XYZ file of N, CA and C in Angstrom:
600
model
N 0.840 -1.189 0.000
C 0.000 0.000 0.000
C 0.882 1.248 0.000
N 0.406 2.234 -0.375
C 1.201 3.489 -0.399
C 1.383 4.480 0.915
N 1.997 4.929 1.431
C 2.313 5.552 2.359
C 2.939 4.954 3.238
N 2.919 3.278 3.493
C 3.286 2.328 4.465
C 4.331 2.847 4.863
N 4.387 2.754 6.416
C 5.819 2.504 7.205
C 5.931 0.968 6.845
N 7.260 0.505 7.033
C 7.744 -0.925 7.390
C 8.807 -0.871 8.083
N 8.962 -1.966 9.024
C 9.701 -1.743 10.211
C 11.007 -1.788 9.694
N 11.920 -1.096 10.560
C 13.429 -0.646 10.103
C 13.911 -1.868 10.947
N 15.120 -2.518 10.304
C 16.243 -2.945 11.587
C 16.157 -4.524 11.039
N 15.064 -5.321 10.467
C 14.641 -6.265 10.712
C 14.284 -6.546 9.055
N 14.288 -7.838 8.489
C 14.064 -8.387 7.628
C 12.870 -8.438 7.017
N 12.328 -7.863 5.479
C 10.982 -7.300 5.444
C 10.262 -8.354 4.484
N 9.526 -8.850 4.770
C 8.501 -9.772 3.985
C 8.095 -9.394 2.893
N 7.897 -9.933 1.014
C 7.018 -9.161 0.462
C 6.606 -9.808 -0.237
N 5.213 -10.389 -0.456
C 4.654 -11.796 -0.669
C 3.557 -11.014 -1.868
N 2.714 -12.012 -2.595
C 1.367 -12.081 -3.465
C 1.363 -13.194 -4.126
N 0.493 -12.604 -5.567
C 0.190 -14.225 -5.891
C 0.371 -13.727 -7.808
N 0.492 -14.689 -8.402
C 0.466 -14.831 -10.175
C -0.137 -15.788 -10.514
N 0.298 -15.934 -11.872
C 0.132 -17.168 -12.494
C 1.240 -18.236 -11.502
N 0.942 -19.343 -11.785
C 2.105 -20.509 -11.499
C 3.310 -20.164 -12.652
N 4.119 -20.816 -12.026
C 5.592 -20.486 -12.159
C 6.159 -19.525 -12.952
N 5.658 -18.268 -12.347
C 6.194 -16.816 -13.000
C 7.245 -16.597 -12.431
N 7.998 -15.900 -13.110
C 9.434 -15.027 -12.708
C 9.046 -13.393 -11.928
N 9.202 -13.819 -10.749
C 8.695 -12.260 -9.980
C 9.886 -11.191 -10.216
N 10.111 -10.470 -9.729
C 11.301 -9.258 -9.760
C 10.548 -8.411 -8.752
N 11.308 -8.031 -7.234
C 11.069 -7.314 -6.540
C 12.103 -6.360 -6.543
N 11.883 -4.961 -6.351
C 12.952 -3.737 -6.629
C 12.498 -3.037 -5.331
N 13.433 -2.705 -4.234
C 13.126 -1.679 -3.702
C 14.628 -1.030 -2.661
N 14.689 0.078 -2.956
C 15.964 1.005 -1.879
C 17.618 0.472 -2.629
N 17.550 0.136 -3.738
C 18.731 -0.663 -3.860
C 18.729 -1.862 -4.028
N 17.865 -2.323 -3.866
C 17.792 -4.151 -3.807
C 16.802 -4.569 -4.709
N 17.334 -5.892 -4.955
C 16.346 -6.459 -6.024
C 16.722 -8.061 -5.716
N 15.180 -8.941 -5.834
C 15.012 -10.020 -5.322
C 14.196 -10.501 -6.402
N 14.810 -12.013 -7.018
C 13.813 -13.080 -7.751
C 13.485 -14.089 -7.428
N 12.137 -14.243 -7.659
C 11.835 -15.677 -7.062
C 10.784 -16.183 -8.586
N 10.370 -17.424 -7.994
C 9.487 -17.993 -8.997
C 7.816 -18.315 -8.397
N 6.999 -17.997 -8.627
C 5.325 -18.259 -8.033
C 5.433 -19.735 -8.112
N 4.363 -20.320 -6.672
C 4.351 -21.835 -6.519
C 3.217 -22.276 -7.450
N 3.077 -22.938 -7.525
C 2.034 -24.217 -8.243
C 0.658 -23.419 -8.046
N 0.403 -22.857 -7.001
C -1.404 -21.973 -6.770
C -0.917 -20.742 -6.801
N 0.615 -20.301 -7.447
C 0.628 -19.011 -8.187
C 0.806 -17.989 -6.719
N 0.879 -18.643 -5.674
C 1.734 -17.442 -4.252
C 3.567 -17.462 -4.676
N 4.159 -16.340 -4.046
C 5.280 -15.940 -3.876
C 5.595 -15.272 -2.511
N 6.975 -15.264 -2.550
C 7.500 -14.443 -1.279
C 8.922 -14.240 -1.389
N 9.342 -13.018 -0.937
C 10.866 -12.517 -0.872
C 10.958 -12.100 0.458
N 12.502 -11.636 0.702
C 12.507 -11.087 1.755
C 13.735 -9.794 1.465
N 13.372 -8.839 1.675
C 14.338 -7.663 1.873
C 15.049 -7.982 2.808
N 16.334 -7.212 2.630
C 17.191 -6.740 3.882
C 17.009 -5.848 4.992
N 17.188 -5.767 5.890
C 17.114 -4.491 7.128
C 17.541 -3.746 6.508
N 16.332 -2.062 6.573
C 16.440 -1.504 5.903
C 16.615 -0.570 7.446
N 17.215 1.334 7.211
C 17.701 2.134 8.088
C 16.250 2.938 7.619
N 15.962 3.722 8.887
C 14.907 5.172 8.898
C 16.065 5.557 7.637
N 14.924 6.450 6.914
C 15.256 7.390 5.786
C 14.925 8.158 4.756
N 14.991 8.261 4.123
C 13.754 9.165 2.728
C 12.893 7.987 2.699
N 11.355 8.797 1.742
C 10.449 7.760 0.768
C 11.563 6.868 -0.121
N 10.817 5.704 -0.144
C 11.070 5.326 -1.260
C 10.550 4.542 -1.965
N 10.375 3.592 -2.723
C 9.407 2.783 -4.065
C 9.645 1.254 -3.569
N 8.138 0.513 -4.137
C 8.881 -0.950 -4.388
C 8.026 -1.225 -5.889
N 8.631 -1.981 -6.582
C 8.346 -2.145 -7.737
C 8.580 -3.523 -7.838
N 7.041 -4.166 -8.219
C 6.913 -5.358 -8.424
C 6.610 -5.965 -9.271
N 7.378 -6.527 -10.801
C 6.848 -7.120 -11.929
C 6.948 -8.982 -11.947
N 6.065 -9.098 -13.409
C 6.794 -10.640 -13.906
C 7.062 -10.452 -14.753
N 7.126 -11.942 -15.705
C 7.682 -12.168 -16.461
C 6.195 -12.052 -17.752
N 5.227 -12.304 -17.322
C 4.024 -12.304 -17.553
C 3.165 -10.977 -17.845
N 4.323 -10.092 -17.490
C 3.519 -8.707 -17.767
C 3.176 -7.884 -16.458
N 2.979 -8.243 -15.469
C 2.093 -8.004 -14.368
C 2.721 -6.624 -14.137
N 2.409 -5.517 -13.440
C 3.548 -4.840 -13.190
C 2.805 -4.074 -11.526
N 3.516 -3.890 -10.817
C 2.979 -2.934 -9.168
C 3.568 -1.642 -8.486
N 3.501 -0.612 -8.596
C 4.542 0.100 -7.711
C 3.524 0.998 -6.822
N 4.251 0.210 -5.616
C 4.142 1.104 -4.316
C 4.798 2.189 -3.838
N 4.533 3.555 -3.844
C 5.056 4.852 -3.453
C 5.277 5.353 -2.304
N 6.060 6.373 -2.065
C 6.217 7.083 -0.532
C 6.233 6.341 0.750
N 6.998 5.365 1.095
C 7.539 4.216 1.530
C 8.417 4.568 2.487
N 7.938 4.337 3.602
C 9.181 4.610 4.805
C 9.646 3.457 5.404
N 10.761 3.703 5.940
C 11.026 2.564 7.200
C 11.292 3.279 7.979
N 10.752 2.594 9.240
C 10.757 3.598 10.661
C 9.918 2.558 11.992
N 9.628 2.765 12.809
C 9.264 1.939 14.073
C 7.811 1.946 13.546
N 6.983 0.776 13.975
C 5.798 0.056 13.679
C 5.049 -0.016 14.664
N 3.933 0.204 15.358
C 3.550 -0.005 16.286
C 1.861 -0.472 16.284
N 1.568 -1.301 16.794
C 0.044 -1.825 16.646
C -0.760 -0.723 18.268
N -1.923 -0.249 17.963
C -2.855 0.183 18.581
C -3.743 -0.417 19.160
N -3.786 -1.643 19.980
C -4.823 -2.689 19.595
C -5.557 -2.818 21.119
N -7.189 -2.666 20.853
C -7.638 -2.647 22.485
C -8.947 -2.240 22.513
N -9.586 -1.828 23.360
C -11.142 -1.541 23.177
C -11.555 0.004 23.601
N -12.443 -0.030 24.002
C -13.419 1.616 23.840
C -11.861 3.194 24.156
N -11.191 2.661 25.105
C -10.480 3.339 25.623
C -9.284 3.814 24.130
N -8.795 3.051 23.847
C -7.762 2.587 22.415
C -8.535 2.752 20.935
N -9.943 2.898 21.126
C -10.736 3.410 19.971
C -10.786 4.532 20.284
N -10.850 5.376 21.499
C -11.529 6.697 21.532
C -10.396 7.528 20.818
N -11.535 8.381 19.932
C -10.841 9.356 18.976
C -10.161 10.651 18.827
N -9.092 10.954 18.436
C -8.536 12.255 19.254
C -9.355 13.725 19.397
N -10.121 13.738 18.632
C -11.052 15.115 17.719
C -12.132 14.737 19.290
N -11.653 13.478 20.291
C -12.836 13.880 21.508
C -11.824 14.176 22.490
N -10.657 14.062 22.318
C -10.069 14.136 23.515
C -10.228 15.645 23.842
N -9.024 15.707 25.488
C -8.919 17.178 25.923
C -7.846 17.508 25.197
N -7.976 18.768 24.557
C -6.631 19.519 23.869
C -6.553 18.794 22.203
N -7.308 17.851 21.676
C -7.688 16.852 20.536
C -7.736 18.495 19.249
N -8.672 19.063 19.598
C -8.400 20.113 18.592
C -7.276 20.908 17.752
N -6.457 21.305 18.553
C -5.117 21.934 19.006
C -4.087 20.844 18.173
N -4.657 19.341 18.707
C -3.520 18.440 18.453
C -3.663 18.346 17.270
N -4.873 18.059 16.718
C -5.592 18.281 15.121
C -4.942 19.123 13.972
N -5.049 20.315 14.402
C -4.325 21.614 14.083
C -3.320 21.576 13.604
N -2.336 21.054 14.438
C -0.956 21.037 14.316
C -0.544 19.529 13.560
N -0.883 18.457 13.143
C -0.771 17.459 12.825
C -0.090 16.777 11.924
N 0.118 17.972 11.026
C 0.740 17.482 9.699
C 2.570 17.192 9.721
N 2.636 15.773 9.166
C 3.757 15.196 9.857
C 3.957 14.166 8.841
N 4.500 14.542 7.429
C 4.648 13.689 6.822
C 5.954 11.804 7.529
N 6.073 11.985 8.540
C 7.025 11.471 9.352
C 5.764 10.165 9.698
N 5.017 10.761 9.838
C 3.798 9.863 10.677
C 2.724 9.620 10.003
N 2.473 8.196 9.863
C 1.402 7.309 9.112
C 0.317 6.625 9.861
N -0.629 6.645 9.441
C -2.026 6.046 10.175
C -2.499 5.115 9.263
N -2.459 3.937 9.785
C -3.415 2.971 9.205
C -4.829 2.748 10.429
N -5.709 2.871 10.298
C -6.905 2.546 10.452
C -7.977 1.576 10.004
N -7.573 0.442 11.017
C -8.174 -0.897 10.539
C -9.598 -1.365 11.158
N -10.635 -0.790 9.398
C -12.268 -0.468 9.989
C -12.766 -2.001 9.889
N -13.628 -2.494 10.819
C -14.201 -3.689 10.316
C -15.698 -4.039 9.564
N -15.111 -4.665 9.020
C -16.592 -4.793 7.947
C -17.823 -4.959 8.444
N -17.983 -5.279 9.742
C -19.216 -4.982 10.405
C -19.131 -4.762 12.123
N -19.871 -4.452 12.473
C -19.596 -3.692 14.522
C -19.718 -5.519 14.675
N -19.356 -5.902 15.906
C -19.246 -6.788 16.281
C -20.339 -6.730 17.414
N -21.897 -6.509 16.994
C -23.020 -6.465 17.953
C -24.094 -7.456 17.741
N -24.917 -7.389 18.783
C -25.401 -9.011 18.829
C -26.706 -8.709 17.736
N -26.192 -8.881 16.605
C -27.014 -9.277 15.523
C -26.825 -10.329 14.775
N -27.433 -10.868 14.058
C -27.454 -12.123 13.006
C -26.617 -11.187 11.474
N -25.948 -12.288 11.113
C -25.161 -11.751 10.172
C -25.421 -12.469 8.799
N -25.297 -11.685 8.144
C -26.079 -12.543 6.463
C -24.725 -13.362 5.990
N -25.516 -14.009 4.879
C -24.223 -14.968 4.454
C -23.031 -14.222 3.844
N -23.483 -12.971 3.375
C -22.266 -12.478 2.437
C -21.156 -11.978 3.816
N -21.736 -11.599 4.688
C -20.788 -10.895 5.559
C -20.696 -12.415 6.355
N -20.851 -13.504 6.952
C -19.953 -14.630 7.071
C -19.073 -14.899 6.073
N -19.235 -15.162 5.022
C -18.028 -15.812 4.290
C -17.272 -14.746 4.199
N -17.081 -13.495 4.464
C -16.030 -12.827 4.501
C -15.298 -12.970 5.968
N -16.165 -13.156 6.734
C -15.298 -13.898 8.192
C -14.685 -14.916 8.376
N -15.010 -15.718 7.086
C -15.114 -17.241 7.506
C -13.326 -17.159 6.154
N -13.455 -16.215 5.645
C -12.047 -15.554 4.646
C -10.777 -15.142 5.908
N -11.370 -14.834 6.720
C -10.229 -13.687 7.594
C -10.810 -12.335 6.795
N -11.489 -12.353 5.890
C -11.378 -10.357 5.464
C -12.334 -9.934 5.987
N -11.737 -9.532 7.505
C -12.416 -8.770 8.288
C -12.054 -7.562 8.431
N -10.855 -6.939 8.391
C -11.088 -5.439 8.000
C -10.704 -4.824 6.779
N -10.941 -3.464 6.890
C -10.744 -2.690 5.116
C -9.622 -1.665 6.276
N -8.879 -0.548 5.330
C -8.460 0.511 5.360
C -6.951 0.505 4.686
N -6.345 1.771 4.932
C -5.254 2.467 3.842
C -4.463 2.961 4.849
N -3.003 2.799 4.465
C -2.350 3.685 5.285
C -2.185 5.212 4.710
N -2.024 5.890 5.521
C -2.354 7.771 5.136
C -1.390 8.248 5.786
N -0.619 9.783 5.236
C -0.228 10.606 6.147
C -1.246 11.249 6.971
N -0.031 11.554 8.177
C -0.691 12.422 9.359
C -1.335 13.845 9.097
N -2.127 14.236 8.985
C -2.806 15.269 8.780
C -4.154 15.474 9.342
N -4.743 16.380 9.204
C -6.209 16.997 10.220
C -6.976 15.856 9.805
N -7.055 15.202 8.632
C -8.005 14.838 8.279
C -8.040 13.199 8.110
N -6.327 12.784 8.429
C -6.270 11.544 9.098
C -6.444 11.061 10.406
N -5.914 12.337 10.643
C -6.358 11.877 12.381
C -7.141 12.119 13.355
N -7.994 12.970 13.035
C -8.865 13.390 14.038
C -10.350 12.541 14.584
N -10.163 10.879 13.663
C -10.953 10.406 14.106
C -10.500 8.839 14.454
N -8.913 9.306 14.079
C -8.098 8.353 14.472
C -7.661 7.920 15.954
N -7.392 6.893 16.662
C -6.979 6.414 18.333
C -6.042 7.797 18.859
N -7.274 8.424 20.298
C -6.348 9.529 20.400
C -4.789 9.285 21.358
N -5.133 7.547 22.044
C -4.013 7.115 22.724
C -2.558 7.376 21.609
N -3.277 6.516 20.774
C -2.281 6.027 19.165
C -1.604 7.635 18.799
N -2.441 8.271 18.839
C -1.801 9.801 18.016
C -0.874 10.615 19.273
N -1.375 10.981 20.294
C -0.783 11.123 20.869
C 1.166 10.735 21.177
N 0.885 9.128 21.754
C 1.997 8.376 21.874
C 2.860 8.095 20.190
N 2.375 8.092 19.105
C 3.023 8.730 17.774
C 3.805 10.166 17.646
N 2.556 10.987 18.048
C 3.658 12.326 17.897
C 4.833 12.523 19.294
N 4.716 11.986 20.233
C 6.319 11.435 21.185
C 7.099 10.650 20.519
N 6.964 10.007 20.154
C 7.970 8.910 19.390
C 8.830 9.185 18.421
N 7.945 10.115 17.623
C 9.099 10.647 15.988
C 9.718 11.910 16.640
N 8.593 12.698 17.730
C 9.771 13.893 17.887
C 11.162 13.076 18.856
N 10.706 12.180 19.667
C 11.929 11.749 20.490
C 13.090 11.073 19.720
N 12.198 9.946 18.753
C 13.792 9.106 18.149
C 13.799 10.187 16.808
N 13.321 10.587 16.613
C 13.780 11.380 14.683
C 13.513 10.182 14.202
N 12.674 9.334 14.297
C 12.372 8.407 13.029
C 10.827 8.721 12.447
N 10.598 7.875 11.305
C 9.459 7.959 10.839
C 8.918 6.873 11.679
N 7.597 7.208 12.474
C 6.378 6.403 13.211
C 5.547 5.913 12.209
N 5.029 4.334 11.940
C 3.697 3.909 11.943
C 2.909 3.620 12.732
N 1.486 3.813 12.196
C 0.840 3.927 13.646
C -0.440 2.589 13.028
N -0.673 1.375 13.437
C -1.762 0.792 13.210
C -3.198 0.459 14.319
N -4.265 0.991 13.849
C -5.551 0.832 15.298
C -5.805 -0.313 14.813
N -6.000 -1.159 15.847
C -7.031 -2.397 15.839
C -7.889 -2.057 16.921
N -8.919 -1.358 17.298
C -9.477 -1.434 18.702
C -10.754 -1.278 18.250
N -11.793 -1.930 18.776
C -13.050 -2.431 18.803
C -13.672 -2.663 20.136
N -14.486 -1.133 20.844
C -15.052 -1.177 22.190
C -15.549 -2.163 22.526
N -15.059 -2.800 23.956
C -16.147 -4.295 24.636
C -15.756 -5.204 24.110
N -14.440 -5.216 22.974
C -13.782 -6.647 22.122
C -13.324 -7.421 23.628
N -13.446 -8.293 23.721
C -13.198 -9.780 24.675
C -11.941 -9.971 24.003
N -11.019 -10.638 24.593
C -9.463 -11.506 24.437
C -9.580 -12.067 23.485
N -10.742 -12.611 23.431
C -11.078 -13.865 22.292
C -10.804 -13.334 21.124
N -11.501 -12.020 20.837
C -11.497 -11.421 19.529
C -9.874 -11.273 18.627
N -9.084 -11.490 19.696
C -7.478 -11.426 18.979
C -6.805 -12.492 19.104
N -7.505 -13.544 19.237
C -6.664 -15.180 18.725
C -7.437 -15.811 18.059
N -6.509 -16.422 17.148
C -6.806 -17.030 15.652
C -8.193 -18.104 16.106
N -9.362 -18.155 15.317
C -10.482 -19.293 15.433
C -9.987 -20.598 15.756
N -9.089 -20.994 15.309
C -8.540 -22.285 15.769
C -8.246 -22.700 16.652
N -7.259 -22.074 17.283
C -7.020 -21.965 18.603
C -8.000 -21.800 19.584
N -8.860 -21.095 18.843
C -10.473 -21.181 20.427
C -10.875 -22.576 20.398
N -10.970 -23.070 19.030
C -11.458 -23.917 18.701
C -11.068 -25.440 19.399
N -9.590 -25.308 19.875
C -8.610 -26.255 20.157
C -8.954 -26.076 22.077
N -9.261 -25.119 22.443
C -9.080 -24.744 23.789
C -10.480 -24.573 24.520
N -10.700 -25.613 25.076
C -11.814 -25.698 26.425
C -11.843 -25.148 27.065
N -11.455 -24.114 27.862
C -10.937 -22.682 28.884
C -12.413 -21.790 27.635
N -12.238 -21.431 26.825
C -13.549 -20.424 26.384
C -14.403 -21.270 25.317
């Protein structure tokens, strides 16, 4: 996706899918990685540890034509937001949220905001929205720069503890929300595992 932070320091994943046995070509910061798509047409590379630093591109073709480029690309510290009503509440409610609004723009700092395809309330759910559960594609969203209009309805914990972080280390911050008010424990381990475990 475009704007993404990806974590600095550490070895970077960069996976999809083709035809079967295509010639991938991954390009990004200097580096370039080939692999070949498996038999159901998935792939995967891995970058090197990359340093905080300018934007930069990844560019993903085959041999097949395909072609991808992802823009304005940081590496910098990663951080998940993840928790309920408290970790959802939005900065545009906090005290001083206005002010913080105001001042926001921080191309340094990225917001992903991960919405879910439906509230998790005690209603009956139609088939189209199960089989998207029953997929894992349970949420949508984009990563964005920091600005009035990314964040002000963004985690005001998350924004807050973001704008400390890039002014303290000078790196570029990502910031990802997972928080869903009244979410139970349950809601953040894999179905299987509930599935496997008599305790819930």
């Amino acid at each position: 996706m475009h704007h993404m932070v990806l974590q600095s320091g550490v070895e970077i994943p960069v996976w999809g899918s083709s035809v079967p046995n295509a010639t991938i070509t991954v390009e990004a910061a200097n580096q370039k990685r080939v692999t070949r798509s498996m038999k159901d047409g998935s792939w995967q590379v891995w970058l090197a540890p990359m340093k905080p630093g300018k934007p930069f591109q990844i560019r993903v073709s085959s041999d097949r034509g395909d072609k991808l480029l992802l823009e304005d690309l940081l590496a910098g510290d990663v951080w998940l937001c993840a928790g309920q009503s408290n970790m959802e509440f939005p900065l545009e409610r906090s005290e001083g949220g206005k002010a913080a609004i105001d001042h926001s723009q921080n191309r340094s700092i990225r917001l992903f905001q991960l919405k879910g395809r439906v509230r998790p309330d005690a209603v009956v759910w139609d088939e189209a929205v199960r089989s998207q559960l029953n997929r894992y594609d349970f949420f949508e969203g984009s990563w964005k720069v920091c600005d009035p209009s990314s964040c002000h309805d963004f985690s005001a914990i998350g924004c807050y503890f973001g704008f400390c972080m890039e002014a303290e280390r000078k790196v570029p911050v990502g910031l990802i929300s997972l928080s869903v008010g009244g979410a139970p424990l349950e809601a953040f381990m894999d179905s299987a595992v509930l599935r496997e475990t008599s305790e819930v």
